[in-house]
């Protein structure tokens, strides 16, 4: 059971139902054994009034007179009366109900007024002394309630199943609102943390969770933490952006100085040094451009300019450009795709992301090998697979490939001119399109980068 709401709801419901069921059952059986006070009082009055009169009739007219008296009493008032001698033997020729016989026996042994233990609640048996001083036991059964009164009584006392069903419904409603009141703030906090984790650093809970309890305190702490993290990340991004902009100016001046130096006569060694300086300056310029792109993608502005374009044509142009670079190492980029692949998104961002992935594969594939680029269509997404035939990547480094400035081998990256930013840019651009990008080693050697782009972004 993974839902906290469901756990709390069922636990509260079970506990309340157990307690309430026990109370209802005990009350039910207590009411069965002990009649209500109004019935007890009426039964006592009936025995006091009719009991002595029945004894007087019996002592004067015998059993026949007593039976006639009982018959008239039953027809006129609905009260059934039976007289027992001091040994609790019935003084009648008619059939004696077992319930009334048992009450007479109990009254004889206890010497007290007794009521039925179970079942009907409208009977009573008691000791009564006649005019002659003899001891008798009188048992009576009161008339049943009218139909309407029985109906009300049945709903409230008689039908235990209905009482439990009504109790279950009321308890379920109470437990639902109780569990909802406890878990709703947790749900709001979870949605806020999920939104914050997805990159929206401006997420705050604010007044969504009110009160002075622990959850309200946790929401306040979350807002305070989110504010500090947003400020730190913002300061870091601003620093990167400012440094990148500031470096552009001296690089431009360095380029101008290199052109002026080349216009003057210089030795071969000087020309070689100038070429090296120009290469390093160009690399630094490229890195600064990538830093600015990465900062823009991580700025928190998730709005992607949407436009329809042919993804197949975009990849075809990128593969054609990559082949020029691959020819210097006698490599080739092979492209497999359907004729048309219409996609809605930012063509500029995806071009930059896909170019970084393809050029990365060309850099690290072995000489005289093939880099394959496959575009696969499906009902819900487009899948792009870029595979090289290089040495692959250590398994522990696969998850870090898309982190900024991460490089598996520093010496190799410097040799190929890598800075560890290209794949990070690709990951941010793909994520802005609600897509995914993953890396894994191929069984036949090399690295496979797989990109999925949902058709509905």
mmCIF file of C-alpha atoms in Angstrom, residues 73-74 78-82 139-143:
data_model
loop_
_atom_site.group_PDB
_atom_site.id
_atom_site.type_symbol
_atom_site.label_atom_id
_atom_site.label_comp_id
_atom_site.label_asym_id
_atom_site.label_seq_id
_atom_site.Cartn_x
_atom_site.Cartn_y
_atom_site.Cartn_z
ATOM 1 C CA UNK A 73 -57.527 -9.623 30.316
ATOM 2 C CA UNK A 74 -55.729 -10.690 27.098
ATOM 3 C CA UNK A 78 -53.372 -7.466 25.259
ATOM 4 C CA UNK A 79 -51.620 -8.495 28.485
ATOM 5 C CA UNK A 80 -50.941 -12.232 28.879
ATOM 6 C CA UNK A 81 -50.922 -13.280 32.570
ATOM 7 C CA UNK A 82 -49.983 -16.655 34.058
ATOM 8 C CA UNK A 139 -45.575 -13.791 34.933
ATOM 9 C CA UNK A 140 -46.935 -11.371 32.402
ATOM 10 C CA UNK A 141 -46.213 -10.545 28.778
ATOM 11 C CA UNK A 142 -47.014 -6.997 27.657
ATOM 12 C CA UNK A 143 -48.681 -6.263 24.291
#
